[in-house]
Amino acid sequence: MSEEMGGVLVFGAIVMFVVEQRGVAERKVARGGREIGVSNLIAFGSAAGERKTRIE
């Protein structure tokens, strides 16, 4: 692989990282600033994203 191709791959990885971080920030704002962990989604499903969750 040439140096130019390596540079293109690194640049693409950086761009993808920045785009993903912006998406994470937008989703966090949409949830009112709350973090929702993957373990909560597995345990509680879509109720983990609701503002008031009741576990009985």
PDB file of N, CA and C in Angstrom:
ATOM      1  N   MET A   1       0.859  -1.170   0.000  1.00  0.00           N
ATOM      2  CA  MET A   1       0.000   0.000   0.000  1.00  0.00           C
ATOM      3  C   MET A   1       0.905   1.234   0.000  1.00  0.00           C
ATOM      4  N   SER A   2       0.549   2.186  -0.822  1.00  0.00           N
ATOM      5  CA  SER A   2       1.359   3.393  -0.914  1.00  0.00           C
ATOM      6  C   SER A   2       1.083   4.323   0.265  1.00  0.00           C
ATOM      7  N   GLU A   3       1.960   5.284   0.461  1.00  0.00           N
ATOM      8  CA  GLU A   3       1.786   6.257   1.536  1.00  0.00           C
ATOM      9  C   GLU A   3       0.530   7.095   1.335  1.00  0.00           C
ATOM     10  N   GLU A   4       0.212   7.405   0.070  1.00  0.00           N
ATOM     11  CA  GLU A   4      -0.994   8.193  -0.206  1.00  0.00           C
ATOM     12  C   GLU A   4      -2.259   7.443   0.197  1.00  0.00           C
ATOM     13  N   MET A   5      -2.295   6.157  -0.110  1.00  0.00           N
ATOM     14  CA  MET A   5      -3.462   5.350   0.236  1.00  0.00           C
ATOM     15  C   MET A   5      -3.596   5.232   1.756  1.00  0.00           C
ATOM     16  N   GLY A   6      -2.496   5.083   2.442  1.00  0.00           N
ATOM     17  CA  GLY A   6      -2.522   5.042   3.902  1.00  0.00           C
ATOM     18  C   GLY A   6      -3.044   6.344   4.475  1.00  0.00           C
ATOM     19  N   GLY A   7      -2.626   7.458   3.878  1.00  0.00           N
ATOM     20  CA  GLY A   7      -3.112   8.758   4.323  1.00  0.00           C
ATOM     21  C   GLY A   7      -4.605   8.914   4.102  1.00  0.00           C
ATOM     22  N   VAL A   8      -5.087   8.418   2.973  1.00  0.00           N
ATOM     23  CA  VAL A   8      -6.518   8.484   2.670  1.00  0.00           C
ATOM     24  C   VAL A   8      -7.309   7.655   3.684  1.00  0.00           C
ATOM     25  N   LEU A   9      -6.811   6.475   4.025  1.00  0.00           N
ATOM     26  CA  LEU A   9      -7.483   5.625   5.001  1.00  0.00           C
ATOM     27  C   LEU A   9      -7.521   6.270   6.384  1.00  0.00           C
ATOM     28  N   VAL A  10      -6.419   6.870   6.803  1.00  0.00           N
ATOM     29  CA  VAL A  10      -6.382   7.533   8.113  1.00  0.00           C
ATOM     30  C   VAL A  10      -7.327   8.724   8.114  1.00  0.00           C
ATOM     31  N   PHE A  11      -7.318   9.513   7.042  1.00  0.00           N
ATOM     32  CA  PHE A  11      -8.209  10.670   6.962  1.00  0.00           C
ATOM     33  C   PHE A  11      -9.671  10.217   6.997  1.00  0.00           C
ATOM     34  N   GLY A  12     -10.005   9.160   6.276  1.00  0.00           N
ATOM     35  CA  GLY A  12     -11.366   8.639   6.277  1.00  0.00           C
ATOM     36  C   GLY A  12     -11.787   8.157   7.655  1.00  0.00           C
ATOM     37  N   ALA A  13     -10.877   7.524   8.378  1.00  0.00           N
ATOM     38  CA  ALA A  13     -11.188   7.057   9.728  1.00  0.00           C
ATOM     39  C   ALA A  13     -11.459   8.241  10.656  1.00  0.00           C
ATOM     40  N   ILE A  14     -10.686   9.296  10.522  1.00  0.00           N
ATOM     41  CA  ILE A  14     -10.888  10.487  11.354  1.00  0.00           C
ATOM     42  C   ILE A  14     -12.231  11.131  11.038  1.00  0.00           C
ATOM     43  N   VAL A  15     -12.564  11.232   9.759  1.00  0.00           N
ATOM     44  CA  VAL A  15     -13.845  11.821   9.358  1.00  0.00           C
ATOM     45  C   VAL A  15     -15.006  10.984   9.904  1.00  0.00           C
ATOM     46  N   MET A  16     -14.918   9.673   9.792  1.00  0.00           N
ATOM     47  CA  MET A  16     -15.982   8.803  10.303  1.00  0.00           C
ATOM     48  C   MET A  16     -16.129   8.941  11.816  1.00  0.00           C
ATOM     49  N   PHE A  17     -15.014   9.077  12.534  1.00  0.00           N
ATOM     50  CA  PHE A  17     -15.059   9.258  13.977  1.00  0.00           C
ATOM     51  C   PHE A  17     -15.773  10.557  14.336  1.00  0.00           C
ATOM     52  N   VAL A  18     -15.433  11.638  13.644  1.00  0.00           N
ATOM     53  CA  VAL A  18     -16.059  12.941  13.920  1.00  0.00           C
ATOM     54  C   VAL A  18     -17.560  12.889  13.620  1.00  0.00           C
ATOM     55  N   VAL A  19     -17.938  12.270  12.519  1.00  0.00           N
ATOM     56  CA  VAL A  19     -19.354  12.162  12.158  1.00  0.00           C
ATOM     57  C   VAL A  19     -20.110  11.357  13.219  1.00  0.00           C
ATOM     58  N   GLU A  20     -19.523  10.272  13.689  1.00  0.00           N
ATOM     59  CA  GLU A  20     -20.172   9.450  14.711  1.00  0.00           C
ATOM     60  C   GLU A  20     -20.318  10.223  16.025  1.00  0.00           C
ATOM     61  N   GLN A  21     -19.305  10.985  16.397  1.00  0.00           N
ATOM     62  CA  GLN A  21     -19.388  11.756  17.637  1.00  0.00           C
ATOM     63  C   GLN A  21     -20.469  12.830  17.549  1.00  0.00           C
ATOM     64  N   ARG A  22     -20.632  13.431  16.378  1.00  0.00           N
ATOM     65  CA  ARG A  22     -21.712  14.409  16.205  1.00  0.00           C
ATOM     66  C   ARG A  22     -23.072  13.735  16.312  1.00  0.00           C
ATOM     67  N   GLY A  23     -23.194  12.531  15.765  1.00  0.00           N
ATOM     68  CA  GLY A  23     -24.444  11.781  15.881  1.00  0.00           C
ATOM     69  C   GLY A  23     -24.760  11.431  17.325  1.00  0.00           C
ATOM     70  N   VAL A  24     -23.743  11.035  18.075  1.00  0.00           N
ATOM     71  CA  VAL A  24     -23.932  10.721  19.497  1.00  0.00           C
ATOM     72  C   VAL A  24     -24.406  11.961  20.239  1.00  0.00           C
ATOM     73  N   ALA A  25     -23.794  13.103  19.949  1.00  0.00           N
ATOM     74  CA  ALA A  25     -24.191  14.353  20.616  1.00  0.00           C
ATOM     75  C   ALA A  25     -25.630  14.727  20.267  1.00  0.00           C
ATOM     76  N   GLU A  26     -26.028  14.552  19.019  1.00  0.00           N
ATOM     77  CA  GLU A  26     -27.404  14.873  18.620  1.00  0.00           C
ATOM     78  C   GLU A  26     -28.406  13.960  19.314  1.00  0.00           C
ATOM     79  N   ARG A  27     -28.085  12.670  19.413  1.00  0.00           N
ATOM     80  CA  ARG A  27     -28.990  11.745  20.099  1.00  0.00           C
ATOM     81  C   ARG A  27     -29.077  12.058  21.588  1.00  0.00           C
ATOM     82  N   LYS A  28     -27.968  12.480  22.179  1.00  0.00           N
ATOM     83  CA  LYS A  28     -27.978  12.828  23.599  1.00  0.00           C
ATOM     84  C   LYS A  28     -28.863  14.045  23.837  1.00  0.00           C
ATOM     85  N   VAL A  29     -28.797  15.041  22.968  1.00  0.00           N
ATOM     86  CA  VAL A  29     -29.656  16.226  23.085  1.00  0.00           C
ATOM     87  C   VAL A  29     -31.119  15.821  22.926  1.00  0.00           C
ATOM     88  N   ALA A  30     -31.405  14.912  22.005  1.00  0.00           N
ATOM     89  CA  ALA A  30     -32.782  14.468  21.778  1.00  0.00           C
ATOM     90  C   ALA A  30     -33.345  13.755  23.004  1.00  0.00           C
ATOM     91  N   ARG A  31     -32.465  13.130  23.801  1.00  0.00           N
ATOM     92  CA  ARG A  31     -32.909  12.441  25.016  1.00  0.00           C
ATOM     93  C   ARG A  31     -32.895  13.361  26.229  1.00  0.00           C
ATOM     94  N   GLY A  32     -32.673  14.624  26.045  1.00  0.00           N
ATOM     95  CA  GLY A  32     -32.654  15.556  27.165  1.00  0.00           C
ATOM     96  C   GLY A  32     -31.363  15.511  27.959  1.00  0.00           C
ATOM     97  N   GLY A  33     -30.272  15.122  27.329  1.00  0.00           N
ATOM     98  CA  GLY A  33     -28.975  15.097  27.988  1.00  0.00           C
ATOM     99  C   GLY A  33     -28.686  13.844  28.787  1.00  0.00           C
ATOM    100  N   ARG A  34     -29.562  12.853  28.708  1.00  0.00           N
ATOM    101  CA  ARG A  34     -29.360  11.623  29.474  1.00  0.00           C
ATOM    102  C   ARG A  34     -28.571  10.617  28.663  1.00  0.00           C
ATOM    103  N   GLU A  35     -27.723   9.889  29.356  1.00  0.00           N
ATOM    104  CA  GLU A  35     -26.989   8.793  28.736  1.00  0.00           C
ATOM    105  C   GLU A  35     -27.803   7.518  28.903  1.00  0.00           C
ATOM    106  N   ILE A  36     -27.855   6.711  27.887  1.00  0.00           N
ATOM    107  CA  ILE A  36     -28.518   5.408  27.979  1.00  0.00           C
ATOM    108  C   ILE A  36     -27.490   4.362  27.582  1.00  0.00           C
ATOM    109  N   GLY A  37     -27.140   3.514  28.539  1.00  0.00           N
ATOM    110  CA  GLY A  37     -26.144   2.486  28.297  1.00  0.00           C
ATOM    111  C   GLY A  37     -26.740   1.294  27.564  1.00  0.00           C
ATOM    112  N   VAL A  38     -25.887   0.565  26.884  1.00  0.00           N
ATOM    113  CA  VAL A  38     -26.333  -0.611  26.147  1.00  0.00           C
ATOM    114  C   VAL A  38     -26.905  -1.650  27.111  1.00  0.00           C
ATOM    115  N   SER A  39     -26.315  -1.766  28.299  1.00  0.00           N
ATOM    116  CA  SER A  39     -26.822  -2.747  29.265  1.00  0.00           C
ATOM    117  C   SER A  39     -28.250  -2.400  29.688  1.00  0.00           C
ATOM    118  N   ASN A  40     -28.568  -1.107  29.798  1.00  0.00           N
ATOM    119  CA  ASN A  40     -29.936  -0.704  30.132  1.00  0.00           C
ATOM    120  C   ASN A  40     -30.894  -1.053  29.003  1.00  0.00           C
ATOM    121  N   LEU A  41     -30.455  -0.860  27.760  1.00  0.00           N
ATOM    122  CA  LEU A  41     -31.316  -1.197  26.630  1.00  0.00           C
ATOM    123  C   LEU A  41     -31.587  -2.700  26.583  1.00  0.00           C
ATOM    124  N   ILE A  42     -30.575  -3.499  26.904  1.00  0.00           N
ATOM    125  CA  ILE A  42     -30.755  -4.950  26.900  1.00  0.00           C
ATOM    126  C   ILE A  42     -31.724  -5.353  28.013  1.00  0.00           C
ATOM    127  N   ALA A  43     -31.559  -4.756  29.200  1.00  0.00           N
ATOM    128  CA  ALA A  43     -32.370  -5.150  30.348  1.00  0.00           C
ATOM    129  C   ALA A  43     -33.789  -4.607  30.286  1.00  0.00           C
ATOM    130  N   PHE A  44     -33.941  -3.345  29.833  1.00  0.00           N
ATOM    131  CA  PHE A  44     -35.240  -2.687  29.918  1.00  0.00           C
ATOM    132  C   PHE A  44     -35.865  -2.374  28.565  1.00  0.00           C
ATOM    133  N   GLY A  45     -35.177  -2.651  27.496  1.00  0.00           N
ATOM    134  CA  GLY A  45     -35.717  -2.395  26.165  1.00  0.00           C
ATOM    135  C   GLY A  45     -35.955  -0.925  25.918  1.00  0.00           C
ATOM    136  N   SER A  46     -37.008  -0.597  25.186  1.00  0.00           N
ATOM    137  CA  SER A  46     -37.275   0.795  24.822  1.00  0.00           C
ATOM    138  C   SER A  46     -37.658   1.633  26.029  1.00  0.00           C
ATOM    139  N   ALA A  47     -38.047   1.010  27.136  1.00  0.00           N
ATOM    140  CA  ALA A  47     -38.394   1.762  28.345  1.00  0.00           C
ATOM    141  C   ALA A  47     -37.175   2.483  28.912  1.00  0.00           C
ATOM    142  N   ALA A  48     -35.974   2.046  28.573  1.00  0.00           N
ATOM    143  CA  ALA A  48     -34.765   2.700  29.059  1.00  0.00           C
ATOM    144  C   ALA A  48     -34.638   4.106  28.512  1.00  0.00           C
ATOM    145  N   GLY A  49     -35.200   4.357  27.349  1.00  0.00           N
ATOM    146  CA  GLY A  49     -35.116   5.680  26.748  1.00  0.00           C
ATOM    147  C   GLY A  49     -36.229   6.614  27.156  1.00  0.00           C
ATOM    148  N   GLU A  50     -37.249   6.095  27.825  1.00  0.00           N
ATOM    149  CA  GLU A  50     -38.353   6.945  28.240  1.00  0.00           C
ATOM    150  C   GLU A  50     -37.949   7.766  29.453  1.00  0.00           C
ATOM    151  N   ARG A  51     -38.578   8.917  29.590  1.00  0.00           N
ATOM    152  CA  ARG A  51     -38.212   9.812  30.676  1.00  0.00           C
ATOM    153  C   ARG A  51     -38.469   9.192  32.048  1.00  0.00           C
ATOM    154  N   LYS A  52     -39.610   8.572  32.240  1.00  0.00           N
ATOM    155  CA  LYS A  52     -39.949   7.952  33.518  1.00  0.00           C
ATOM    156  C   LYS A  52     -40.084   6.456  33.313  1.00  0.00           C
ATOM    157  N   THR A  53     -39.139   5.718  33.860  1.00  0.00           N
ATOM    158  CA  THR A  53     -39.211   4.272  33.746  1.00  0.00           C
ATOM    159  C   THR A  53     -39.671   3.715  35.080  1.00  0.00           C
ATOM    160  N   ARG A  54     -40.552   2.750  35.019  1.00  0.00           N
ATOM    161  CA  ARG A  54     -41.046   2.081  36.216  1.00  0.00           C
ATOM    162  C   ARG A  54     -40.692   0.629  36.109  1.00  0.00           C
ATOM    163  N   ILE A  55     -39.964   0.155  37.099  1.00  0.00           N
ATOM    164  CA  ILE A  55     -39.588  -1.246  37.108  1.00  0.00           C
ATOM    165  C   ILE A  55     -40.361  -1.906  38.239  1.00  0.00           C
ATOM    166  N   GLU A  56     -41.163  -2.878  37.888  1.00  0.00           N
ATOM    167  CA  GLU A  56     -41.973  -3.565  38.913  1.00  0.00           C
ATOM    168  C   GLU A  56     -41.561  -5.000  39.008  1.00  0.00           C
TER     169      GLU A  56
END
